[in-house]
């Protein structure tokens, strides 16, 4: 199976703080890989190194057959093949939903007028917002804005989608609609690398789950193994806390 992302011995430090300490990871075409772990484990930094929003300290990253860590790599060319959805929606507030989904097509791909509109409308329909083309971001809920952000990324014809905690800024009742869209993308065969705290989504939609802690991959495998029957004690501890927030470790009362 062809690897869309190949990461070898990836390291990232901020000053004396090593955030990533030797990551090796592949993501294959059509695969959904969910990265889970506690806050500060390096999950988002890993994702940002994939499209060079963060410059790795050491190691190599290949994305759609281009080594993005090569100083001679045309990173803008690679980014045209990679869609990214952030925690915040990053929509242009002064532009309509439709224009938010056509402006990058126009500026980056050279796709003009009616064709850009057609593609944008197709993907807005895909995320269930075909009736919001003339609305502005401030008129939408957070969940709707995030779905527009997904449609915008899809309008660029990506070979890979990166999601960085896409539901973390949403009210709980709005999370479901965004996860439904992501599940549909997974069902359609989109290659996806997803940093998430939504364990149910990871269990249902992922082909593989990666558990990170302290800048390293502790455990990876099928969801039923990593989430259902983790081998590592650190993974078990994390899942116990996440899946049962009322759980109190022995002797921890009063700390």
Coordinates of C-alpha atoms in Angstrom, one line a residue:
X1 CA 0.0 0.0 0.0
X2 CA 1.4 3.4 -1.0
X3 CA 2.4 5.7 1.9
X4 CA 1.1 9.3 1.5
X5 CA 3.0 10.3 4.7
X6 CA 6.3 8.9 5.7
X7 CA 7.9 10.2 8.9
X8 CA 11.3 9.0 10.1
X9 CA 13.1 9.9 13.4
X10 CA 11.2 13.2 13.6
X11 CA 12.4 15.5 16.4
X12 CA 11.2 18.9 17.4
X13 CA 12.5 21.1 20.2
X14 CA 11.6 24.5 21.4
X15 CA 14.7 25.7 23.1
X16 CA 15.6 23.0 25.6
X17 CA 12.2 21.4 25.5
X18 CA 12.1 18.4 23.2
X19 CA 8.4 18.1 22.1
X20 CA 8.9 15.3 19.6
X21 CA 11.6 12.7 20.3
X22 CA 12.1 10.4 17.3
X23 CA 8.7 9.8 15.7
X24 CA 8.4 7.1 13.0
X25 CA 5.0 6.9 11.3
X26 CA 3.4 6.1 7.9
X27 CA 0.0 7.0 6.7
X28 CA -1.1 5.0 3.7
X29 CA -3.4 6.0 0.9
X30 CA -7.1 5.7 1.9
X31 CA -6.2 5.2 5.5
X32 CA -7.6 7.1 8.5
X33 CA -5.1 7.4 11.4
X34 CA -6.2 9.0 14.6
X35 CA -3.6 10.4 17.0
X36 CA -4.7 10.5 20.7
X37 CA -2.9 11.4 23.9
X38 CA -2.8 13.8 26.8
X39 CA -2.4 17.6 26.3
X40 CA 1.3 18.4 25.7
X41 CA 2.1 15.0 24.3
X42 CA 3.2 16.5 20.9
X43 CA 0.2 15.5 18.8
X44 CA -0.5 18.9 17.3
X45 CA 3.2 19.6 16.8
X46 CA 3.5 16.3 14.9
X47 CA 0.6 17.4 12.6
X48 CA 2.1 20.8 12.0
X49 CA 5.5 19.3 11.1
X50 CA 3.8 17.3 8.3
X51 CA 3.0 20.4 6.3
X52 CA 5.9 22.4 7.7
X53 CA 3.9 24.9 9.8
X54 CA 6.5 23.9 12.3
X55 CA 10.1 23.3 11.1
X56 CA 11.4 20.0 12.4
X57 CA 14.6 20.0 14.4
X58 CA 15.7 16.7 12.9
X59 CA 14.4 13.8 10.9
X60 CA 12.6 13.5 7.6
X61 CA 9.0 13.9 6.5
X62 CA 7.7 12.8 3.1
X63 CA 4.3 13.9 1.9
X64 CA 2.7 12.8 -1.4
X65 CA 6.2 11.8 -2.7
X66 CA 7.9 15.0 -1.7
X67 CA 10.4 15.3 1.1
X68 CA 9.2 18.4 2.8
X69 CA 12.2 18.5 5.1
X70 CA 14.5 19.0 2.1
X71 CA 15.5 22.6 2.0
X72 CA 14.9 22.6 -1.8
X73 CA 11.4 21.3 -1.5
X74 CA 8.7 23.6 -3.0
X75 CA 6.5 23.5 0.1
X76 CA 3.7 25.6 -1.5
X77 CA 3.4 23.0 -4.2
X78 CA 3.1 20.2 -1.6
X79 CA 0.5 22.2 0.5
X80 CA -1.8 22.3 -2.6
X81 CA -2.2 18.6 -2.1
X82 CA -2.8 18.8 1.7
X83 CA -6.0 20.1 3.3
X84 CA -5.8 21.2 6.9
X85 CA -8.6 21.9 9.4
X86 CA -7.7 23.6 12.6
X87 CA -9.2 23.9 16.0
X88 CA -10.3 27.4 15.1
X89 CA -12.1 27.8 11.8
X90 CA -10.0 30.6 10.3
X91 CA -12.7 31.7 7.8
X92 CA -12.6 35.2 6.3
X93 CA -15.3 37.1 8.2
X94 CA -15.9 39.6 5.4
X95 CA -16.5 37.0 2.8
X96 CA -19.6 34.8 2.1
X97 CA -19.5 31.1 2.7
X98 CA -19.2 30.5 -1.1
X99 CA -16.4 33.0 -1.5
X100 CA -14.5 31.5 1.5
X101 CA -14.6 28.2 -0.6
X102 CA -13.5 29.7 -3.9
X103 CA -10.8 32.3 -3.0
X104 CA -8.0 29.8 -2.6
X105 CA -9.2 27.9 -5.7
X106 CA -8.8 31.1 -7.6
X107 CA -5.5 32.4 -6.1
X108 CA -3.7 29.0 -5.8
X109 CA -5.2 26.7 -8.4
X110 CA -6.1 29.3 -11.0
X111 CA -9.7 27.9 -11.0
X112 CA -11.9 30.7 -12.0
X113 CA -15.6 31.8 -11.9
X114 CA -18.2 29.2 -12.6
X115 CA -15.9 26.2 -12.2
X116 CA -14.7 27.4 -8.8
X117 CA -18.3 28.0 -7.8
X118 CA -19.4 24.6 -9.0
X119 CA -16.6 22.8 -7.0
X120 CA -17.4 24.9 -3.8
X121 CA -21.1 24.2 -4.1
X122 CA -20.5 20.5 -4.5
X123 CA -18.4 20.3 -1.3
X124 CA -20.8 22.6 0.6
X125 CA -23.5 20.1 -0.3
X126 CA -21.2 17.3 0.8
X127 CA -21.0 18.9 4.3
X128 CA -24.8 19.7 4.4
X129 CA -24.5 23.5 3.9
X130 CA -25.6 24.0 0.4
X131 CA -28.3 26.4 1.7
X132 CA -25.7 28.7 3.4
X133 CA -23.7 29.8 0.3
X134 CA -24.7 33.5 0.8
X135 CA -24.3 33.6 4.5
X136 CA -21.3 35.1 6.3
X137 CA -19.4 33.3 9.1
X138 CA -20.8 35.4 11.9
X139 CA -24.3 34.1 10.9
X140 CA -23.3 30.5 11.4
X141 CA -22.9 28.3 14.4
X142 CA -19.4 27.1 15.3
X143 CA -20.2 23.6 13.9
X144 CA -21.4 25.1 10.7
X145 CA -18.2 27.3 10.4
X146 CA -16.1 24.2 10.9
X147 CA -18.0 22.4 8.2
X148 CA -17.4 25.3 5.9
X149 CA -13.7 25.0 6.7
X150 CA -13.8 21.3 5.7
X151 CA -15.6 22.2 2.5
X152 CA -13.0 24.9 1.8
X153 CA -10.2 22.4 2.2
X154 CA -11.9 19.8 0.1
X155 CA -12.4 22.3 -2.7
X156 CA -8.6 22.3 -3.2
X157 CA -8.7 18.6 -4.3
X158 CA -6.4 17.4 -1.5
X159 CA -4.8 14.0 -1.5
X160 CA -4.4 14.2 2.3
X161 CA -6.5 15.8 5.0
X162 CA -5.1 16.9 8.3
X163 CA -7.4 17.6 11.2
X164 CA -6.1 19.2 14.4
X165 CA -8.6 18.7 17.2
X166 CA -11.4 19.9 14.8
X167 CA -14.2 19.7 17.5
X168 CA -12.3 21.1 20.5
X169 CA -13.6 24.6 20.1
X170 CA -17.3 23.5 19.6
X171 CA -20.1 23.3 22.1
X172 CA -20.9 19.7 22.8
X173 CA -24.2 19.7 20.9
X174 CA -22.4 20.9 17.8
X175 CA -19.7 18.2 17.7
X176 CA -21.8 15.5 16.2
X177 CA -22.4 17.2 12.8
X178 CA -18.7 17.7 12.3
X179 CA -17.8 14.2 13.2
X180 CA -20.6 12.9 10.8
X181 CA -18.9 14.8 8.0
X182 CA -15.5 13.3 8.9
X183 CA -17.0 9.8 9.0
X184 CA -18.4 10.3 5.5
X185 CA -15.0 11.4 4.3
X186 CA -13.4 8.3 5.8
X187 CA -16.1 6.1 4.1
X188 CA -15.3 7.8 0.8
X189 CA -11.7 6.8 1.1
X190 CA -10.1 10.1 1.9
X191 CA -6.6 9.8 3.5
X192 CA -6.8 11.4 6.9
X193 CA -4.5 12.1 9.8
X194 CA -6.6 13.2 12.7
X195 CA -5.5 14.6 16.1
X196 CA -8.6 14.1 18.3
X197 CA -9.9 13.6 21.8
X198 CA -13.1 12.0 20.5
X199 CA -12.5 8.4 21.5
X200 CA -15.8 7.2 19.9
X201 CA -14.8 8.7 16.6
X202 CA -11.4 7.1 16.8
X203 CA -12.9 3.8 17.6
X204 CA -15.4 3.9 14.8
X205 CA -13.7 5.7 12.0
X206 CA -9.9 5.0 12.3
X207 CA -8.1 2.2 10.6
X208 CA -5.3 2.8 13.0
X209 CA -4.9 4.6 16.4
X210 CA -1.7 6.1 17.6
X211 CA -1.3 6.9 21.3
X212 CA 1.4 9.6 22.1
X213 CA 2.8 10.7 25.4
X214 CA 5.8 12.9 26.2
X215 CA 6.7 13.4 22.5
X216 CA 6.8 9.7 21.6
X217 CA 4.6 7.0 20.2
X218 CA 3.8 4.7 23.0
X219 CA 1.4 2.4 21.2
X220 CA -0.3 2.0 17.8
X221 CA -2.6 -0.5 16.2
X222 CA -6.2 -1.1 15.2
X223 CA -8.8 0.8 17.3
X224 CA -10.1 -2.4 18.9
X225 CA -6.6 -3.1 20.2
X226 CA -5.3 0.4 21.3
X227 CA -8.6 1.6 22.7
X228 CA -10.3 -1.7 23.4
X229 CA -7.4 -3.7 24.8
X230 CA -4.3 -1.5 25.2
X231 CA -1.0 -3.3 25.9
X232 CA 0.8 -0.4 27.5
X233 CA 0.1 0.7 31.1
X234 CA 0.4 4.4 30.1
X235 CA -2.3 3.9 27.4
X236 CA -4.5 2.2 29.9
X237 CA -4.1 5.0 32.4
X238 CA -4.9 7.7 29.8
X239 CA -8.0 5.8 28.5
X240 CA -9.2 5.2 32.0
X241 CA -9.1 8.9 32.7
X242 CA -10.7 9.9 29.4
X243 CA -13.4 7.3 29.3
X244 CA -14.3 7.6 33.0
X245 CA -13.7 11.2 34.1
X246 CA -15.1 10.3 37.6
X247 CA -12.2 7.8 38.1
X248 CA -9.9 8.8 41.0
X249 CA -6.5 7.2 41.3
X250 CA -5.9 5.4 44.6
X251 CA -4.4 7.8 47.1
X252 CA -5.1 10.9 45.0
X253 CA -8.0 12.3 47.0
X254 CA -7.2 15.7 48.4
X255 CA -4.2 16.4 46.1

